Structure formats: structure tokens, C-alpha cells
mmCIF file of C-alpha atoms and ligand atoms in Angstrom:
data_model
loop_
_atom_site.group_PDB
_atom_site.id
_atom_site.type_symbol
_atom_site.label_atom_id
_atom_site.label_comp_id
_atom_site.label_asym_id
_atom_site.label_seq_id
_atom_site.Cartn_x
_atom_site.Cartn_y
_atom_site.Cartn_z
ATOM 1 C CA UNK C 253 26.169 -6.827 0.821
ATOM 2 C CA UNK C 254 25.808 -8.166 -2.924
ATOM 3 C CA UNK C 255 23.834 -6.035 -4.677
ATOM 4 C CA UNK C 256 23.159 -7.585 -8.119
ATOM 5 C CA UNK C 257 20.264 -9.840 -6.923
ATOM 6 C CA UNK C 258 18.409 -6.725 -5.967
ATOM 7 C CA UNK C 259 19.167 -5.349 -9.891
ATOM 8 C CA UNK C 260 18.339 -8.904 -11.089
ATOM 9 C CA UNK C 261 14.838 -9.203 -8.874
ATOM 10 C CA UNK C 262 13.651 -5.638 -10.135
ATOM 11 C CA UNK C 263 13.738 -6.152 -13.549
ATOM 12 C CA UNK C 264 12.287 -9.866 -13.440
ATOM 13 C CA UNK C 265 9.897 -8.451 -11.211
ATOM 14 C CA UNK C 266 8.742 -5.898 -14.734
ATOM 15 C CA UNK C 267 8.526 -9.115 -16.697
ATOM 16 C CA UNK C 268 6.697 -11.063 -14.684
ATOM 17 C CA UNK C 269 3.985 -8.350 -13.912
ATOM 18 C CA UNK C 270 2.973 -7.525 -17.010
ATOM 19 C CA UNK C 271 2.602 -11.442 -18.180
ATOM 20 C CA UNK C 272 0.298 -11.809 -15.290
ATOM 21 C CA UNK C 273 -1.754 -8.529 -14.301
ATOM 22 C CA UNK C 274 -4.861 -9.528 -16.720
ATOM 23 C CA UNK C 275 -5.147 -12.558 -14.549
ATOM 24 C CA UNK C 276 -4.720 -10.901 -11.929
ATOM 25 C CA UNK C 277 -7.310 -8.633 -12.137
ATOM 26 C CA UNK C 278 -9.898 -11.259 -12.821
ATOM 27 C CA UNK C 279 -8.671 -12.765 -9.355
ATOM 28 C CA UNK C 280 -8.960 -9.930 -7.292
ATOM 29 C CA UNK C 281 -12.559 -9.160 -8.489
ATOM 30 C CA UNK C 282 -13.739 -13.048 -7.972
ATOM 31 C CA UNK C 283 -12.284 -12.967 -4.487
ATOM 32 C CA UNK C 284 -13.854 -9.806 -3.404
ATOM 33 C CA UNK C 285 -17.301 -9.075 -5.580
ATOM 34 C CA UNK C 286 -20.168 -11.547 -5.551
ATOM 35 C CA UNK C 287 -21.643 -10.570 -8.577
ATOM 36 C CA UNK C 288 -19.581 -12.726 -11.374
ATOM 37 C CA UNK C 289 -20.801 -16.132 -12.085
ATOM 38 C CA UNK C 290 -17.207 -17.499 -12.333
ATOM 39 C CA UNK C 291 -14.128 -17.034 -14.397
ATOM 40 C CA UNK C 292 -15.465 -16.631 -17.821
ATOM 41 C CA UNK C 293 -18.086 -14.115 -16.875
ATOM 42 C CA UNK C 294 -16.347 -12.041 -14.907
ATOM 43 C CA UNK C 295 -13.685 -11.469 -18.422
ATOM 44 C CA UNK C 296 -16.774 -11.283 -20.612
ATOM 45 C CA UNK C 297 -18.068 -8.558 -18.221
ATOM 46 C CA UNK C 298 -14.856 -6.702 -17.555
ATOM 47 C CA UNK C 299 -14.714 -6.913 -21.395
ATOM 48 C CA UNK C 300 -17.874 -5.611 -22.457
ATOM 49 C CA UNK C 301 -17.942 -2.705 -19.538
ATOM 50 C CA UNK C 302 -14.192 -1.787 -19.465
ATOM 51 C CA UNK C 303 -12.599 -2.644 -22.848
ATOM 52 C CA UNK C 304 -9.394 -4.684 -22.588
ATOM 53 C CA UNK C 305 -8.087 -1.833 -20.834
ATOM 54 C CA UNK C 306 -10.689 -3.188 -17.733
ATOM 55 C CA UNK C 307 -7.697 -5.874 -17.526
ATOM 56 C CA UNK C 308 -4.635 -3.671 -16.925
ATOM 57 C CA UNK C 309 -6.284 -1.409 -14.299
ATOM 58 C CA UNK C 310 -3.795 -0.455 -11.975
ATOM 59 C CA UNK C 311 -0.967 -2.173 -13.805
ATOM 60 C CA UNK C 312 1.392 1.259 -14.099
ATOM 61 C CA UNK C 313 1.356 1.229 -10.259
ATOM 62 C CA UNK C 314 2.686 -2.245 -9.602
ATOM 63 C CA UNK C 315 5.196 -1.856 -12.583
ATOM 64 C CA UNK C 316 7.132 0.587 -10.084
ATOM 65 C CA UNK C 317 6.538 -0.667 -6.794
ATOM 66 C CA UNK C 318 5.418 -4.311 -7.150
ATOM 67 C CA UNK C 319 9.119 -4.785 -9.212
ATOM 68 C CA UNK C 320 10.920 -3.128 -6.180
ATOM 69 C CA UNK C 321 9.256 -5.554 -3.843
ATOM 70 C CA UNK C 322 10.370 -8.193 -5.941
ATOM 71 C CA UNK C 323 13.386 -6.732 -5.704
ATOM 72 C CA UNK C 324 13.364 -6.806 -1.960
ATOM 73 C CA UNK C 325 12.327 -10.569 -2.066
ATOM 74 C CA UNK C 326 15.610 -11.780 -4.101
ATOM 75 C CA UNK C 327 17.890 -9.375 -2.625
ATOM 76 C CA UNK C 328 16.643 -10.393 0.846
ATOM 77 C CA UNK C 329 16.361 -13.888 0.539
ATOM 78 C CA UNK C 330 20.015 -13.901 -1.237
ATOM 79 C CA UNK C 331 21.639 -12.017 1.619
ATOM 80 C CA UNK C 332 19.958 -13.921 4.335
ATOM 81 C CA UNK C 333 20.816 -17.610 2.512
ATOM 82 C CA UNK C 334 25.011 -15.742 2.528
ATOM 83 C CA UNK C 335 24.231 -15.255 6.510
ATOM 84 C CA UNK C 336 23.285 -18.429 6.951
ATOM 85 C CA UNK C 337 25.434 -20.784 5.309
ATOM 86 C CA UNK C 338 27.952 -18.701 4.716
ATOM 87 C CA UNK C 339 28.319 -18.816 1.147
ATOM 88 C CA UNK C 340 28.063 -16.557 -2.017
ATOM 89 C CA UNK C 341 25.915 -17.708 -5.013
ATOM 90 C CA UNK C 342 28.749 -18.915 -6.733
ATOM 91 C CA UNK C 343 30.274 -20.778 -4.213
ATOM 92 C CA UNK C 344 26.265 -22.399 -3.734
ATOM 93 C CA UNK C 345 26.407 -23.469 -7.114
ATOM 94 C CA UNK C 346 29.219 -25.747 -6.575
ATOM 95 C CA UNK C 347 28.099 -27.933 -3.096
ATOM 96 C CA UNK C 348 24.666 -29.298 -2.290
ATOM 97 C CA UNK C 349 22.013 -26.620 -0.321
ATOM 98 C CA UNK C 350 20.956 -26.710 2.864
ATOM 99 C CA UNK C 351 17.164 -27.183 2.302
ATOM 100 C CA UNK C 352 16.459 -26.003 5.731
ATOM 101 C CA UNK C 353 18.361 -22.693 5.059
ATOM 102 C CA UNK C 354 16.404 -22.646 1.836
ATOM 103 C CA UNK C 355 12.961 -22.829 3.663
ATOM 104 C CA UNK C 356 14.136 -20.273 6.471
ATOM 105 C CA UNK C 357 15.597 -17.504 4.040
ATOM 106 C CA UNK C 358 12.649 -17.544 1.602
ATOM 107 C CA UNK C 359 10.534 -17.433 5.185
ATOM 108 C CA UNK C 360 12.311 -14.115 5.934
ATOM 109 C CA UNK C 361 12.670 -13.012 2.609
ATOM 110 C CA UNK C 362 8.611 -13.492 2.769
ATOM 111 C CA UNK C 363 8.187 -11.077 5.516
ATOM 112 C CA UNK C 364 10.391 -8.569 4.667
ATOM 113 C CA UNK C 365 8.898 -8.264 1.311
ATOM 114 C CA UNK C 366 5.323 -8.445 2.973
ATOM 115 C CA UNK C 367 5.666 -5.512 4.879
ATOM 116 C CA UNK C 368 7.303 -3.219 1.451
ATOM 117 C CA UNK C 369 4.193 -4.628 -0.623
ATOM 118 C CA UNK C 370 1.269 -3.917 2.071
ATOM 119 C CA UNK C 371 0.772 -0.179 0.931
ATOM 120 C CA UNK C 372 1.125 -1.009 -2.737
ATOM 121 C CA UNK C 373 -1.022 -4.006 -3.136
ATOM 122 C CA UNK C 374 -4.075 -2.239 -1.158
ATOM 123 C CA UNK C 375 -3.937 0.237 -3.801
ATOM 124 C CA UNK C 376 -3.806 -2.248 -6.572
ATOM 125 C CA UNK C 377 -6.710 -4.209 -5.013
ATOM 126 C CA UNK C 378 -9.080 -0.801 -4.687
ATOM 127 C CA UNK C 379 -7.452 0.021 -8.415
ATOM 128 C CA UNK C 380 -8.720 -2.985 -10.053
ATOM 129 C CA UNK C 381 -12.145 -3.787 -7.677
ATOM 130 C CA UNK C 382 -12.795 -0.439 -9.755
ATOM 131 C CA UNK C 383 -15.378 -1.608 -12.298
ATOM 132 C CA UNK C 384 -16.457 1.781 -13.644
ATOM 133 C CA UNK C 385 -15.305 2.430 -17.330
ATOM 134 C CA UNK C 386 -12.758 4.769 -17.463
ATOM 135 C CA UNK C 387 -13.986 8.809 -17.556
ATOM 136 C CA UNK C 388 -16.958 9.480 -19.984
ATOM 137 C CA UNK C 389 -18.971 12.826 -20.285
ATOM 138 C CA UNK C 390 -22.250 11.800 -18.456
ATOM 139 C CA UNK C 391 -21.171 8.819 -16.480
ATOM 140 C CA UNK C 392 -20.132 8.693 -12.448
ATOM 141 C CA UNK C 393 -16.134 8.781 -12.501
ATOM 142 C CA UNK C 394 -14.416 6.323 -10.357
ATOM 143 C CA UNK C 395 -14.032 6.839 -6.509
ATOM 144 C CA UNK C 396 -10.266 6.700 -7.037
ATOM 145 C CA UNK C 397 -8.771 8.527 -9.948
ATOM 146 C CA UNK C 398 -5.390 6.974 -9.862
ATOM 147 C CA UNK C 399 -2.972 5.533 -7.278
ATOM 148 C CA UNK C 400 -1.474 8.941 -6.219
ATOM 149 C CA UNK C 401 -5.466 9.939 -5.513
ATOM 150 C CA UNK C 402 -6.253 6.220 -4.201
ATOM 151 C CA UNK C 403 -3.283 6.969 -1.831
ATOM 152 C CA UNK C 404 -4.218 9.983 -0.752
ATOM 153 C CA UNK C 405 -7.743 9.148 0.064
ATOM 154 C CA UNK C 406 -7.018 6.387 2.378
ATOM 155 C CA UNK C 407 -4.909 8.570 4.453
ATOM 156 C CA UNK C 408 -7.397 11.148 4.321
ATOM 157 C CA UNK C 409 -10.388 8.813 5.361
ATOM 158 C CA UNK C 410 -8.646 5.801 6.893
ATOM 159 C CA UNK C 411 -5.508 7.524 8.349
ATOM 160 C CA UNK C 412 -1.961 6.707 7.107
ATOM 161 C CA UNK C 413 -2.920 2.609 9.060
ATOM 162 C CA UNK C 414 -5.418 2.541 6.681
ATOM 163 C CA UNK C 415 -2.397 1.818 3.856
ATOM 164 C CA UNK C 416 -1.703 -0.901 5.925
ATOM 165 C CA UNK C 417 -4.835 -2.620 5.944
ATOM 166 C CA UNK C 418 -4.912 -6.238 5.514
ATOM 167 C CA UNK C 419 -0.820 -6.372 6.138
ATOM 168 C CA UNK C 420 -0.979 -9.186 8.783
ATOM 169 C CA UNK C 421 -3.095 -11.063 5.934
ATOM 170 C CA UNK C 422 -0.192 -10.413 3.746
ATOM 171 C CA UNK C 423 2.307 -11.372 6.268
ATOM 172 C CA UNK C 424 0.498 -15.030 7.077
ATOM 173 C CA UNK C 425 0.468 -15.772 3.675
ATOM 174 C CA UNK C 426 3.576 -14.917 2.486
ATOM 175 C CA UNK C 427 6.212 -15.993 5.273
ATOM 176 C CA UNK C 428 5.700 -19.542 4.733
ATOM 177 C CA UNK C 429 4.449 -19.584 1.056
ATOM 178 C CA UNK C 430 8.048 -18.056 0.006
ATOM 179 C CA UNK C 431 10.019 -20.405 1.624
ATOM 180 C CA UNK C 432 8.374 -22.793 0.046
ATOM 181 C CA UNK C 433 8.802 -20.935 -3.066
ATOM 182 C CA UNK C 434 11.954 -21.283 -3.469
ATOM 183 C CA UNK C 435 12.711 -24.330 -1.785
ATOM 184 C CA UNK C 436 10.690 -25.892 -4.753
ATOM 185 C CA UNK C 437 12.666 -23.874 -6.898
ATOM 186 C CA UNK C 438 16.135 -24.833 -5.385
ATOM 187 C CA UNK C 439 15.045 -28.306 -5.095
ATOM 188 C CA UNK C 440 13.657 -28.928 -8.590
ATOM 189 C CA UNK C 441 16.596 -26.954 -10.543
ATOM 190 C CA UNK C 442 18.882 -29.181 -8.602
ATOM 191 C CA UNK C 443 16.951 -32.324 -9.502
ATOM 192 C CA UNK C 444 16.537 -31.390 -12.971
ATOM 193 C CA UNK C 445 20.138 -30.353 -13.284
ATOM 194 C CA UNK C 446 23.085 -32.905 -13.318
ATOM 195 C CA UNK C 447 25.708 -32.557 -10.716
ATOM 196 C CA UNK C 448 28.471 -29.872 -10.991
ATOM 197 C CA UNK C 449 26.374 -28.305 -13.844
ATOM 198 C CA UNK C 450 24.626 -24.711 -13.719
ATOM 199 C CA UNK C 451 20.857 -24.782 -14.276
ATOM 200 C CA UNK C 452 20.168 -24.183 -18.161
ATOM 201 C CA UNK C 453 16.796 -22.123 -19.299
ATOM 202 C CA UNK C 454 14.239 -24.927 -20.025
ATOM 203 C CA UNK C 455 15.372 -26.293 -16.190
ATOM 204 C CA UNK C 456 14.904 -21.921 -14.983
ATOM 205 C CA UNK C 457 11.009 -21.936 -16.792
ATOM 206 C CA UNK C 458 10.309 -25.263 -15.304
ATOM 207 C CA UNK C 459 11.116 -25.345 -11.732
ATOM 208 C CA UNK C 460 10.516 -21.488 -11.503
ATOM 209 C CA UNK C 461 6.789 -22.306 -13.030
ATOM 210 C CA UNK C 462 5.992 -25.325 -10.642
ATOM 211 C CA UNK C 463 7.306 -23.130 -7.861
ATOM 212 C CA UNK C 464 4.827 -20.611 -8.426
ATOM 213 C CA UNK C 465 2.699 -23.161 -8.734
ATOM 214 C CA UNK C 466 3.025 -24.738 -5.675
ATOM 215 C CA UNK C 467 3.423 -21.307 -3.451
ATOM 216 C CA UNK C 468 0.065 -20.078 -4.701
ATOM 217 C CA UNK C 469 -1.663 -23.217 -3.983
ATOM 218 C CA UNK C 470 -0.844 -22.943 -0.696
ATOM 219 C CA UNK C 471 -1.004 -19.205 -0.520
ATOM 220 C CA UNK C 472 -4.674 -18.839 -1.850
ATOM 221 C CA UNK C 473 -6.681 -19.164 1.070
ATOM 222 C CA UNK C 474 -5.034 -16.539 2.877
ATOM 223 C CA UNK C 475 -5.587 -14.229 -0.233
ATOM 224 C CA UNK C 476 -8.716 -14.155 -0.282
ATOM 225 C CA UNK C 477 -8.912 -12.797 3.382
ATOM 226 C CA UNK C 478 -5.957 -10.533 2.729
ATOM 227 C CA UNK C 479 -8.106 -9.174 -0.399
ATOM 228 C CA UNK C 480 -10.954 -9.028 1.562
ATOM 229 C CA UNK C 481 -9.288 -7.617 4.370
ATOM 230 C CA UNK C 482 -8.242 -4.881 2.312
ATOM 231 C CA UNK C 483 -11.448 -4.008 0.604
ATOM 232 C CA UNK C 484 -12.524 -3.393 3.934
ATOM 233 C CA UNK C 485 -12.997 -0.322 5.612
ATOM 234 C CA UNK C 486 -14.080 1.153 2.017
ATOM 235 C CA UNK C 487 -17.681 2.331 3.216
ATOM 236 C CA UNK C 488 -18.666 1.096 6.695
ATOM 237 C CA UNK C 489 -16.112 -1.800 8.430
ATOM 238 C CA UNK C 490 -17.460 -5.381 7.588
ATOM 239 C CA UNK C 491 -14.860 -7.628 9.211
ATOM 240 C CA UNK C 492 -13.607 -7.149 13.152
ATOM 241 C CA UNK C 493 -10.214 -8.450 12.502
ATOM 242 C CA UNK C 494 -8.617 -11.428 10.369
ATOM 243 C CA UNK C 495 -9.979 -13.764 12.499
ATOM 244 C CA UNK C 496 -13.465 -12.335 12.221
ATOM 245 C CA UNK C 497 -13.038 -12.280 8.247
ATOM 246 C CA UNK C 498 -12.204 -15.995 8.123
ATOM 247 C CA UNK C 499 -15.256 -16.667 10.581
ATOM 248 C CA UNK C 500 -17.944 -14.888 8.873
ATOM 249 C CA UNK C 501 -16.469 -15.754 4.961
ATOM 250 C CA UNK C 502 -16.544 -19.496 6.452
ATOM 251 C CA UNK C 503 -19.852 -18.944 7.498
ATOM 252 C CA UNK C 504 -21.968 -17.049 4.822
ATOM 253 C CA UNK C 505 -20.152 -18.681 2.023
ATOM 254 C CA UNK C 506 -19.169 -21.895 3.198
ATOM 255 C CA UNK C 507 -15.545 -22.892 3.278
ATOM 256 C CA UNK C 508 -15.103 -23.103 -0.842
ATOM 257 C CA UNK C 509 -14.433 -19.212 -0.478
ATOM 258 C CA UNK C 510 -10.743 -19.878 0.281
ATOM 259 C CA UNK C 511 -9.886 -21.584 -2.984
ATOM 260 C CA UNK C 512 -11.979 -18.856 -4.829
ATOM 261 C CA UNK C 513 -9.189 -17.561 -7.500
ATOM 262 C CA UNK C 514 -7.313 -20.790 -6.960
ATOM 263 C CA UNK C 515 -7.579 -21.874 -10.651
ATOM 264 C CA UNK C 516 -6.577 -18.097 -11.450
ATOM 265 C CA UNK C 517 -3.652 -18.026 -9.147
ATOM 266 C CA UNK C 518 -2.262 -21.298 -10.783
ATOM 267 C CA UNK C 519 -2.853 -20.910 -14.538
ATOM 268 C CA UNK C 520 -1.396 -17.217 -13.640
ATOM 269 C CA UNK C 521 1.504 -18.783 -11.200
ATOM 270 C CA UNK C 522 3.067 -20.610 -13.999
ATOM 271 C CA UNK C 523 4.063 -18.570 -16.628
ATOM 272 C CA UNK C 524 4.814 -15.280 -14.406
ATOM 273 C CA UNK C 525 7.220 -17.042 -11.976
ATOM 274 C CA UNK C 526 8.477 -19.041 -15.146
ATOM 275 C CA UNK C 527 9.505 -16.078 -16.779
ATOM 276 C CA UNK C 528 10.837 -14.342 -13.313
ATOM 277 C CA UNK C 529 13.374 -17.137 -12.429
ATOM 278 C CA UNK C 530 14.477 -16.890 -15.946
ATOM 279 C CA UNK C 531 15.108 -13.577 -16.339
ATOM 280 C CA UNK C 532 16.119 -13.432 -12.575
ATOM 281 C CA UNK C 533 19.076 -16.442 -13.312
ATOM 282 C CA UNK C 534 20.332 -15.113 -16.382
ATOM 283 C CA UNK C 535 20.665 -10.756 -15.118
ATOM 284 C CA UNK C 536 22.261 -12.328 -12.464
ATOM 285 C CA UNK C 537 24.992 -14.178 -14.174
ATOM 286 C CA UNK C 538 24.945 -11.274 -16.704
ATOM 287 C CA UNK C 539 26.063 -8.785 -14.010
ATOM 288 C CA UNK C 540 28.297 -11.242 -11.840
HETATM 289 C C1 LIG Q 704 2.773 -17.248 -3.078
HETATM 290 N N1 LIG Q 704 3.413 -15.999 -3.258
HETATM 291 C C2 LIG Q 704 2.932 -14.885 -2.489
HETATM 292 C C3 LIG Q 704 4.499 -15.888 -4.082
HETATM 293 N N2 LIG Q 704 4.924 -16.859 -4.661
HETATM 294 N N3 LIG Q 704 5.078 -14.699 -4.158
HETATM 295 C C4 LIG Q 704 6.241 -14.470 -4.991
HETATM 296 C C5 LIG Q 704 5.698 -14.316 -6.335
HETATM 297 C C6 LIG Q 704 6.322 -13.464 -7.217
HETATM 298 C C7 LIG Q 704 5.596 -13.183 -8.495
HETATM 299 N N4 LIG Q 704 5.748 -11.775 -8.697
HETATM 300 C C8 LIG Q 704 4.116 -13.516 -8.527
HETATM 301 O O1 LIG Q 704 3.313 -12.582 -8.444
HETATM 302 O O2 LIG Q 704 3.733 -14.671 -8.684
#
């Protein structure tokens, strides 16, 4: 089993994190708190409250864990595209892709990764919905002092499930979304690149930008539930199930909740899968 993609997808993975964690956090708390007016007051706030540190809350977490599931993704979705057509990246370069391989290896690729992320991005999400300022003599501290802590309280209250909170959310948004992920990639580096040719970088930023793009468009919806999903269960359970979640979301917010942190997800989509696909490409043909 090649093993450079998995190399190649960790360290991308690093890059693209810390480009788009700020963003990020904004997200997460529009999605899940009601009491931010929209994007720019929910930075100003963070701001004023947290510092600029408010921003990378629960970043050194992800840089570990969030870069192996990335990891996971490439290396997956590389291995399963060799299964299916038979054929090594090299060899892919050279004759036209089956799209429909494409679509079903990023599909798989999706749910593997799904299913390694669950644990860490419910700790991220409870890490950044934190909006206490960090320690100060006099003030409340946080409910979760770190991600070790965070960890170990779920277990503790929730039971070791409790990690996996909002994981079918997580699956149902991101075993279709990545197969359309990188069949846009795929397809736009092949339209942008002339035949017989390997993809250069300005063709890597683009088509790995509009990719992310296009993914989190579609993924959004299903965020927010996953996000909601897994700020559940904090105090006393709000939601039944996913299904319950949607309902009730639908219901008391009208259906506008699903795009909430659409605008986030794109401005944030471009520049972090940009700069993943680049790095990503070139590792890969560094270490091949
Ligand atoms: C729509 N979804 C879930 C994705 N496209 N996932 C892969 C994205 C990878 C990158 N680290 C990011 O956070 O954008």
C-alpha cells in the first residue's frame, strides 16, 4: 500500500488548519450560540472578550489530530482510487479518470475519515463554543481546561459514546461532500491542464480552492446539525436524535438555520483547501 499520500495529506493537513481555524471558530459559534448578531459581531465580541487568542481556541488540538485525519482522507481515497481502477498515481496522470471512480473513492475516503475525526472535532467544537477568557484571578475558569480535560470529562459524564456524539452527522455530511470534493478537484485540474501535461501550482490553488468551495456548499447544512448535535448532551439533552435536531432547528428557527456559517465555510473553503492541494501535489511528487 503506497504510503506517501498519507505523509503528503498530514502535512497539508498542518497548513491548511492553521490558514483556516480563525474562521473556523467564528463558524462554530454562529452555528451553535444565538447570541451574535452575525459575522462581524460575533469577531468584534470574541475580540473584545477573548483577545485574538479567542480565535485560535482549540487550534493545538486539531494541529495533531485534525492533520492525521487529513491524512487518512488522501491516503484512503488514494488507495481506494489504485483498487478501483487499478492504477498508481503516476500511471493516472498519463490516461483520462474515471469520474465515477473519482466520486466513489472520495465517498469512501469520506467515511473513513468521518469516523477518525468524530472524537476530535467534538472536542474542538466544546473547545471553541468556550467563550470565557482564558484563566484570570477572580473570574469563573472554563468548564473544559484543555482537550486532554475536555476528553476526559465526556467520558466521565457522557461515557466513552459520548466522544462520538454527533458522528452519524459527520458521516452524512461527509460521504458525499468528499466525493464531490475531489471530483471537482480531478475534474477542474484536468480541464485547466492541457493534455499529457502535469497540473502546475496556479492550476493546484485553483481547482483545490473551488473544490473546497463547492464541498462546503453542499456540506453546510449538515454542519450545522452535526455542530449542534455535538453541543448536545452538554447540560440536559435538547435534541432526540438527528432527525429530531433537523425537526425542531427547522421549526424554531425556520429553515435559514442550515446555511448559517455558509458565507464562513466558503470565504474559509477557499484558501485552506487551496493551500492543501498545493502542498498535498507538490510533497507528493517530492517524495515519489
Ligand atoms: C466538505 N468537507 C467536509 C470537506 N471538504 N472536507 C475536506 C476538507 C479538508 C480541509 N481540511 C478543510 O477543512 O476544508
Amino acid at each position: 500500500m503506497p504510503v506517501e499520500e498519507f505523509v503528503a495529506g498530514w502535512i497539508s493537513g498542518i497548513a491548511g488548519l492553521m490558514l483556516g481555524h480563525p474562521i473556523d471558530t467564528v463558524k462554530v459559534r454562529l452555528q451553535t450560540q444565538n447570541t451574535y448578531r452575525g459575522i462581524m459581531d460575533c469577531v468584534i465580541k470574541t475580540y473584545r472578550r477573548e483577545s485574538v487568542l479567542g480565535f485560535f481556541k482549540g487550534m493545538s488540538f486539531p494541529i495533531g489530530s485534525v492533520a492525521m485525519v487529513n491524512s487518512v482522507l488522501f491516503g484512503t481515497y488514494s488507495n481506494s482510487l489504485l483498487l478501483l481502477s487499478s492504477t498508481s498515481p503516476q500511471e493516472r496522470k498519463a490516461q483520462p479518470l474515471n469520474y465515477g471512480y473519482v466520486f466513489v473513492a472520495g465517498s469512501i475516503a469520506g467515511f473513513v475519515q468521518a469516523y477518525c475525526l468524530a472524537p476530535f472535532d467534538l472536542i474542538k467544537v466544546r473547545l471553541q463554543n468556550q467563550t470565557e477568557p482564558r484563566t484570570r484571578p477572580g473570574v469563573a475558569p472554563p468548564q473544559y481546561r484543555g482537550p486532554l480535560h475536555c476528553a476526559r470529562s465526556i467520558i466521565q459524564e457522557e461515557g466513552p459514546r459520548g466522544l462520538f456524539r454527533g458522528a452519524w452527522a459527520l458521516v452524512l455530511r461527509d460521504t458525499p461532500t468528499l466525493g464531490l470534493y475531489f471530483l471537482t478537484y480531478e475534474g477542474l485540474s484536468r480541464w485547466l491542464t492541457s493534455d499529457s501535461k502535469e497540473p502546475g501550482s496556479a492550476t493546484m490553488l485553483v481547482a483545490g480552492g473551488f473544490a473546497g468551495i463547492m464541498s462546503w456548499t453542499i456540506a453546510t447544512p449538515m454542519d450545522v446539525v452535526k455542530s449542534r448535535m455535538q453541543m448536545d448532551g452538554l447540560k440536559r439533552r435538547k435534541y432526540r436524535g438527528l432527525l429530531d435536531c433537523v425537526i425542531s432547528s427547522a421549526r424554531q428557527e425556520g429553515p435559514g438555520v442550515f446555511f448559517r456559517g455558509l458565507t464562513l465555510n466558503s470565504a474559509r473553503a477557499f484558501p485552506v483547501n487551496a493551500v492543501t492541494f498545493f502542498s498535498y501535489e507538490h510533497l507528493l511528487r517530492f517524495l515519489s
